[in-house]
PDB file of C-alpha atoms in Angstrom:
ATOM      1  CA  UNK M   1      -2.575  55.343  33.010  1.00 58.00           C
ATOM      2  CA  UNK M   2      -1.031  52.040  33.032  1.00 69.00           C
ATOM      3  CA  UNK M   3       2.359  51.419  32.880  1.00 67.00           C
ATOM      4  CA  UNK M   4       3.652  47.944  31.448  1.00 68.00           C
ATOM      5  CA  UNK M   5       7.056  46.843  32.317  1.00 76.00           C
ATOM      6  CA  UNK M   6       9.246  45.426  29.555  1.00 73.00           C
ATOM      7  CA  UNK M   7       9.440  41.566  30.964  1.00 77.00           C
ATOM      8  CA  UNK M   8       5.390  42.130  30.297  1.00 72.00           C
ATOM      9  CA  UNK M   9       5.772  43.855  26.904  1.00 69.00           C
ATOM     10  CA  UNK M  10       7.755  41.206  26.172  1.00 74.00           C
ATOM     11  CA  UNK M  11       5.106  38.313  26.989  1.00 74.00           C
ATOM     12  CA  UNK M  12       2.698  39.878  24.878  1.00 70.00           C
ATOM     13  CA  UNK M  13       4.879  40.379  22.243  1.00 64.00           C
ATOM     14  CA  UNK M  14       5.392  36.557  22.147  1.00 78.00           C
ATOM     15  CA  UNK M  15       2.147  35.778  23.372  1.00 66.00           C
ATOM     16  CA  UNK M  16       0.205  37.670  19.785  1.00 61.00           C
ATOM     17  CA  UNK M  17       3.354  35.800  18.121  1.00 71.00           C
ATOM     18  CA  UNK M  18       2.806  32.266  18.897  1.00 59.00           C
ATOM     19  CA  UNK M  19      -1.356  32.733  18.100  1.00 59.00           C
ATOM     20  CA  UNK M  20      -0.077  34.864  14.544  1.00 56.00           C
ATOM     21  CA  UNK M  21       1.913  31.856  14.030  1.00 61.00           C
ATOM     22  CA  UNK M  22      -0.886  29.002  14.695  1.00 55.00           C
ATOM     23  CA  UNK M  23      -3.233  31.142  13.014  1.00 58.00           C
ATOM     24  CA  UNK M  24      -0.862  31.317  10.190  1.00 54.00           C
ATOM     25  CA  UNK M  25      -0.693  27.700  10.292  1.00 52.00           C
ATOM     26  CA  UNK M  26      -3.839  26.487  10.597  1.00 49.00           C
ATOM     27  CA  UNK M  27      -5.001  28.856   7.697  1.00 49.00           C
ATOM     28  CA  UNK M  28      -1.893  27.200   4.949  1.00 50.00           C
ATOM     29  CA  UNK M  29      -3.099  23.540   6.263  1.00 42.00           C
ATOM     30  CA  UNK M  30      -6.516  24.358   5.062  1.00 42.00           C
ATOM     31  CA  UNK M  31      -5.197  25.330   1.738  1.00 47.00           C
ATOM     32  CA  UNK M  32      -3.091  22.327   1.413  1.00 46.00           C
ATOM     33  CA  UNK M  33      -5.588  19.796   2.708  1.00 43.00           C
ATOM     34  CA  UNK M  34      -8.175  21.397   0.043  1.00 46.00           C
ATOM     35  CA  UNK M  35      -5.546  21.179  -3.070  1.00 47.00           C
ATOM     36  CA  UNK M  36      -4.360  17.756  -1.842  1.00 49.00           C
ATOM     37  CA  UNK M  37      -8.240  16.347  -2.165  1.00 50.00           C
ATOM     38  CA  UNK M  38      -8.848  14.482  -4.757  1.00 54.00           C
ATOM     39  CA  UNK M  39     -10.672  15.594  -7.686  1.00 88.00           C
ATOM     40  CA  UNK M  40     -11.111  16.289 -11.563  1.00 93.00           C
ATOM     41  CA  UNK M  41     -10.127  20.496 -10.903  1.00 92.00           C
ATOM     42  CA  UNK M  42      -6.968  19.433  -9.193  1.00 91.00           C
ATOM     43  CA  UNK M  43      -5.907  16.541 -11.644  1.00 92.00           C
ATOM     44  CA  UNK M  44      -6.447  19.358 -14.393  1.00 93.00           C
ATOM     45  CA  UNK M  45      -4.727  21.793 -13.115  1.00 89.00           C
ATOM     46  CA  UNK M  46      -1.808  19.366 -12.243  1.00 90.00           C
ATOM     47  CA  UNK M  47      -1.190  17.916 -15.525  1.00 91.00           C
ATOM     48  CA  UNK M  48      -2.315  20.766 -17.368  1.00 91.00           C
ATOM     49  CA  UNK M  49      -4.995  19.420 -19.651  1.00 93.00           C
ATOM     50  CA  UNK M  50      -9.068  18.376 -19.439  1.00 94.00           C
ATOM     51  CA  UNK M  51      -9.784  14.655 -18.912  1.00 95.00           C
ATOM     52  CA  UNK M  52     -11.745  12.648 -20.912  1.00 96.00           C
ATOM     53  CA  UNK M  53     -15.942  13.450 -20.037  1.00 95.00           C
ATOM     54  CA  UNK M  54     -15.660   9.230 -19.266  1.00 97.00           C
ATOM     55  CA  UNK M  55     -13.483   9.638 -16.745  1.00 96.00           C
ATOM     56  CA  UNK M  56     -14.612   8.327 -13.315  1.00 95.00           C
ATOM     57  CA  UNK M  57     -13.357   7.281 -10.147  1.00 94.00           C
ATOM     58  CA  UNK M  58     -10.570  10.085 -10.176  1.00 95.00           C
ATOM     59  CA  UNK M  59      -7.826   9.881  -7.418  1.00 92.00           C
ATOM     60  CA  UNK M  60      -4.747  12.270  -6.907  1.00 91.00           C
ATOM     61  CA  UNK M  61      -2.200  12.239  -5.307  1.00 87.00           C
ATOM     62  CA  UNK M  62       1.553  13.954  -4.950  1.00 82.00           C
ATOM     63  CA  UNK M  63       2.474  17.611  -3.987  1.00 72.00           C
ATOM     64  CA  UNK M  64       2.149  19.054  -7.606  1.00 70.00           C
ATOM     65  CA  UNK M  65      -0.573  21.704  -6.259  1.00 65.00           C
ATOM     66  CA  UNK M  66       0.542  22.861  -2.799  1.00 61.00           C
ATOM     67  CA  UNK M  67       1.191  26.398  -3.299  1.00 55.00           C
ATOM     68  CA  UNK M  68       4.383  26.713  -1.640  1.00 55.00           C
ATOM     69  CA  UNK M  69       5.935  23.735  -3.795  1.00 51.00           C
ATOM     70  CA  UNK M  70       4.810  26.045  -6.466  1.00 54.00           C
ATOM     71  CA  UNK M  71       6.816  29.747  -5.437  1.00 53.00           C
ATOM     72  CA  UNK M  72       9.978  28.205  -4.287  1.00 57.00           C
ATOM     73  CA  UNK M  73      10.228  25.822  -7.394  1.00 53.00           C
ATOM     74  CA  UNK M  74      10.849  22.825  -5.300  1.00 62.00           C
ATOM     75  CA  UNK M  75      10.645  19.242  -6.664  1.00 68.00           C
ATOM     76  CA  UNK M  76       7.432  17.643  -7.147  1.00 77.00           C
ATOM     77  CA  UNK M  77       5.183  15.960  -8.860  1.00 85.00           C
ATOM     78  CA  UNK M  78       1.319  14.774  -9.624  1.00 88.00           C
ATOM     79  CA  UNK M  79      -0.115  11.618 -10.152  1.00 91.00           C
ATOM     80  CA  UNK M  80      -4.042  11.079 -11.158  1.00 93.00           C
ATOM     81  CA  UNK M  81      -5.558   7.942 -11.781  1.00 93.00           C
ATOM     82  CA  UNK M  82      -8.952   7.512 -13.184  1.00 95.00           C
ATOM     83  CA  UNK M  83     -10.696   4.898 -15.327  1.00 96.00           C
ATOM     84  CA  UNK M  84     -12.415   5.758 -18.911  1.00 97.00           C
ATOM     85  CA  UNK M  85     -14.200   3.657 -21.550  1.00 97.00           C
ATOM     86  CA  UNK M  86     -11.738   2.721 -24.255  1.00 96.00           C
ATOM     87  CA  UNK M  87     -12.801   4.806 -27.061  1.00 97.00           C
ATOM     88  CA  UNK M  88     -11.569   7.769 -25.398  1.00 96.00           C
ATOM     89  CA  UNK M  89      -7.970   6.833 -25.325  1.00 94.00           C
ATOM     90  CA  UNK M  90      -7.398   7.821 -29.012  1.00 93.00           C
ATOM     91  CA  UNK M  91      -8.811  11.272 -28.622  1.00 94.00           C
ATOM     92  CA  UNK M  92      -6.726  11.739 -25.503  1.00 93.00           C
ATOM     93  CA  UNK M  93      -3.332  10.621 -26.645  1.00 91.00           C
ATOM     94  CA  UNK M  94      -4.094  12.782 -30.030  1.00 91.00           C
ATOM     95  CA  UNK M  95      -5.055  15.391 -28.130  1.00 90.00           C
ATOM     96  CA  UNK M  96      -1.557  15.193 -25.929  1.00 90.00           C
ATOM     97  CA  UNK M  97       0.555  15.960 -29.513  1.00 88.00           C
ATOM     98  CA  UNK M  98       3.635  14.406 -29.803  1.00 85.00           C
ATOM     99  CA  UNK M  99       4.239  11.806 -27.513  1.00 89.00           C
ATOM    100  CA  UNK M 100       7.512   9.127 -27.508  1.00 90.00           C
ATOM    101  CA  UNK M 101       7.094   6.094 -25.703  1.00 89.00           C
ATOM    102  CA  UNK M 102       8.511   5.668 -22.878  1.00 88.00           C
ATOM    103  CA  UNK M 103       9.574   3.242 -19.992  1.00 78.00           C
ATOM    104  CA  UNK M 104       7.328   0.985 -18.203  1.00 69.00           C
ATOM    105  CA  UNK M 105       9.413   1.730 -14.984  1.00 72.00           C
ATOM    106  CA  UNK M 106       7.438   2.322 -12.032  1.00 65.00           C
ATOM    107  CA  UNK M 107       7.934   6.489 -11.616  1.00 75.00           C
ATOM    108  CA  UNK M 108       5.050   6.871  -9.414  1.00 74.00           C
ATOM    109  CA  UNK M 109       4.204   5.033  -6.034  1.00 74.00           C
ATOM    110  CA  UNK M 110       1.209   2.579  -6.347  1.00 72.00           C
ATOM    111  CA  UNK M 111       0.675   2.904  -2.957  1.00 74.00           C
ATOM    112  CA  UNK M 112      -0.755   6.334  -3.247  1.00 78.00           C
ATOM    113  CA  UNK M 113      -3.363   4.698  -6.187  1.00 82.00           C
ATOM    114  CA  UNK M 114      -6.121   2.510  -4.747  1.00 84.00           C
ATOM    115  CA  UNK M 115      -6.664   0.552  -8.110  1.00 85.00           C
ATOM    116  CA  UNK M 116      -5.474  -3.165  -8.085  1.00 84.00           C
ATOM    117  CA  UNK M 117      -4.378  -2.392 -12.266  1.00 88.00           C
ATOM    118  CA  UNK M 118      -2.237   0.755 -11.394  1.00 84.00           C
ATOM    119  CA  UNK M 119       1.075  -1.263 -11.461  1.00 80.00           C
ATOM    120  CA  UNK M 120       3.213   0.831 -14.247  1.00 74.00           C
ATOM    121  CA  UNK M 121       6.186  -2.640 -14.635  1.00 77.00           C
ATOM    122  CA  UNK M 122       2.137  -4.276 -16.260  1.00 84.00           C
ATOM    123  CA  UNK M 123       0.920  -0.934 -18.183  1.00 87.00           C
ATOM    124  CA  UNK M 124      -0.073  -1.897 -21.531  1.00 91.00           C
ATOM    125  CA  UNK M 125       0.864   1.578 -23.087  1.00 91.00           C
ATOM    126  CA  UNK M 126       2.815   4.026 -21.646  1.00 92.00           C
ATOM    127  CA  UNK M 127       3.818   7.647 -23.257  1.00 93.00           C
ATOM    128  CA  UNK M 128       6.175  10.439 -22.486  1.00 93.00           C
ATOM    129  CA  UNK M 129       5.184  14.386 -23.045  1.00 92.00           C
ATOM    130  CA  UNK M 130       8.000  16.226 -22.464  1.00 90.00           C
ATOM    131  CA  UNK M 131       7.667  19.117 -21.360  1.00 88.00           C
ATOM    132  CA  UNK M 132       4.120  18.531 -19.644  1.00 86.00           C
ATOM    133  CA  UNK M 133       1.645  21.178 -20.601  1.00 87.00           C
ATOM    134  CA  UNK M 134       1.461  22.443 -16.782  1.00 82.00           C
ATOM    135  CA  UNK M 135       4.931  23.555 -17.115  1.00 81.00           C
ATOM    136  CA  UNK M 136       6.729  20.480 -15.304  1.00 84.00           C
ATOM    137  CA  UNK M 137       9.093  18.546 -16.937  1.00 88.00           C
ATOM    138  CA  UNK M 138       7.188  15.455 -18.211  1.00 90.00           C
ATOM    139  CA  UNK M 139       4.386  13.797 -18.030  1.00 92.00           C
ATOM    140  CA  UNK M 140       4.196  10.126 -18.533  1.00 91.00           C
ATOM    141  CA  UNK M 141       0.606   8.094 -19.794  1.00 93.00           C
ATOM    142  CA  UNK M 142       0.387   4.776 -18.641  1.00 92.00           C
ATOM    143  CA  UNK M 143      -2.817   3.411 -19.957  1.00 94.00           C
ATOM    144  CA  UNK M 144      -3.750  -0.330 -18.459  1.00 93.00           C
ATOM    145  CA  UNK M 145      -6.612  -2.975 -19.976  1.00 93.00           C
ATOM    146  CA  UNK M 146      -8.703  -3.134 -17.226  1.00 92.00           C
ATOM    147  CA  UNK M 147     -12.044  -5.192 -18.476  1.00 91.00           C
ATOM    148  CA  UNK M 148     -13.738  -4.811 -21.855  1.00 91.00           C
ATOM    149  CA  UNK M 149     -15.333  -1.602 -21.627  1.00 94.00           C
ATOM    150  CA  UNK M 150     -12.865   0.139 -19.054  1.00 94.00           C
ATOM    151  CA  UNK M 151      -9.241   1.439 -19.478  1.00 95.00           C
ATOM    152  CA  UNK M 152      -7.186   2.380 -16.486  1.00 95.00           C
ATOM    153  CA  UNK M 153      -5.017   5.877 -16.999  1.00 95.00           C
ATOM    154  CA  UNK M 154      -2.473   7.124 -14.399  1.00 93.00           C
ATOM    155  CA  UNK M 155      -0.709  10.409 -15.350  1.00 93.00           C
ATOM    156  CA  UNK M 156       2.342  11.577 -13.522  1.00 91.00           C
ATOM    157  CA  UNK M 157       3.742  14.824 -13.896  1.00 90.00           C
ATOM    158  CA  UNK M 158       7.123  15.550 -12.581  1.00 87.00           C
ATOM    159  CA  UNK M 159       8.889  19.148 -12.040  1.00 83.00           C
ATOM    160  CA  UNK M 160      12.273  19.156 -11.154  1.00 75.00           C
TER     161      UNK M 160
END
């Protein structure tokens, strides 16, 4: 039988610590590179409601889905932007209920949006749900002209 001394219990103690931890690690920045990928599930789970079947050339962006964020109740917030053909911003604003206007301050960064038209000081309509239908505390529509048969939408969802 082989006796271990405690200076060596004590290295392997740390030793299965450190790779638990890493392990650990590695496995929640999986998670949270998968829910930060863009993506019509994730924008739909963020803000709470489907997108319009036109809606193309989806990017998210924001911590609105990492889990943790989600437990501890921490502030965050979602923003999607997509383009759509025109006729579908009726049915989507209906759809949203009762929606105020609201500011067109900028309350999301651009630079997380690759689209040249995603500048919310030029958005041609802009709406405020409040509360948002995933639970935060409001979601603002900014809806931009981009050409004749394509609207630009960015969503942002905030919970504070």
């Amino acid at each position: 039988m082989r006796v271990t001394t405690p200076e060596r219990t004590s290295q392997i103690v740390k030793g299965v610590t450190v790779a638990a931890l890493v392990g650990a690690l590695a496995a929640g920045a999986a998670v949270v590179m998968v829910l930060q990928g863009s993506g019509l599930e994730r924008a739909e789970h963020e803000h709470g409601f489907p997108l319009p079947a036109s809606a193309q050339d989806i990017q998210t962006a924001g911590n609105g889905s990492v889990p943790l964020f989600e437990w501890i109740a921490l502030d965050r917030s979602a923003t999607t932007a997509f383009e759509m053909d025109p006729a579908d911003v009726d049915p989507l604003v209906g759809r949203l209920g009762d929606l105020q206007p609201a500011s067109r301050r900028p309350i999301f960064d651009p630079e997380l949006i690759d689209a040249a038209w995603a500048d919310a000081a030029r958005a041609d309509h802009a709406y405020l749900l409040e509360p948002a239908f995933s639970g935060g505390d409001f979601t603002i529509v900014y809806v931009f002209d981009v050409e004749e048969d394509t609207v630009g939408v960015v969503l942002h969802t905030d919970w504070n």
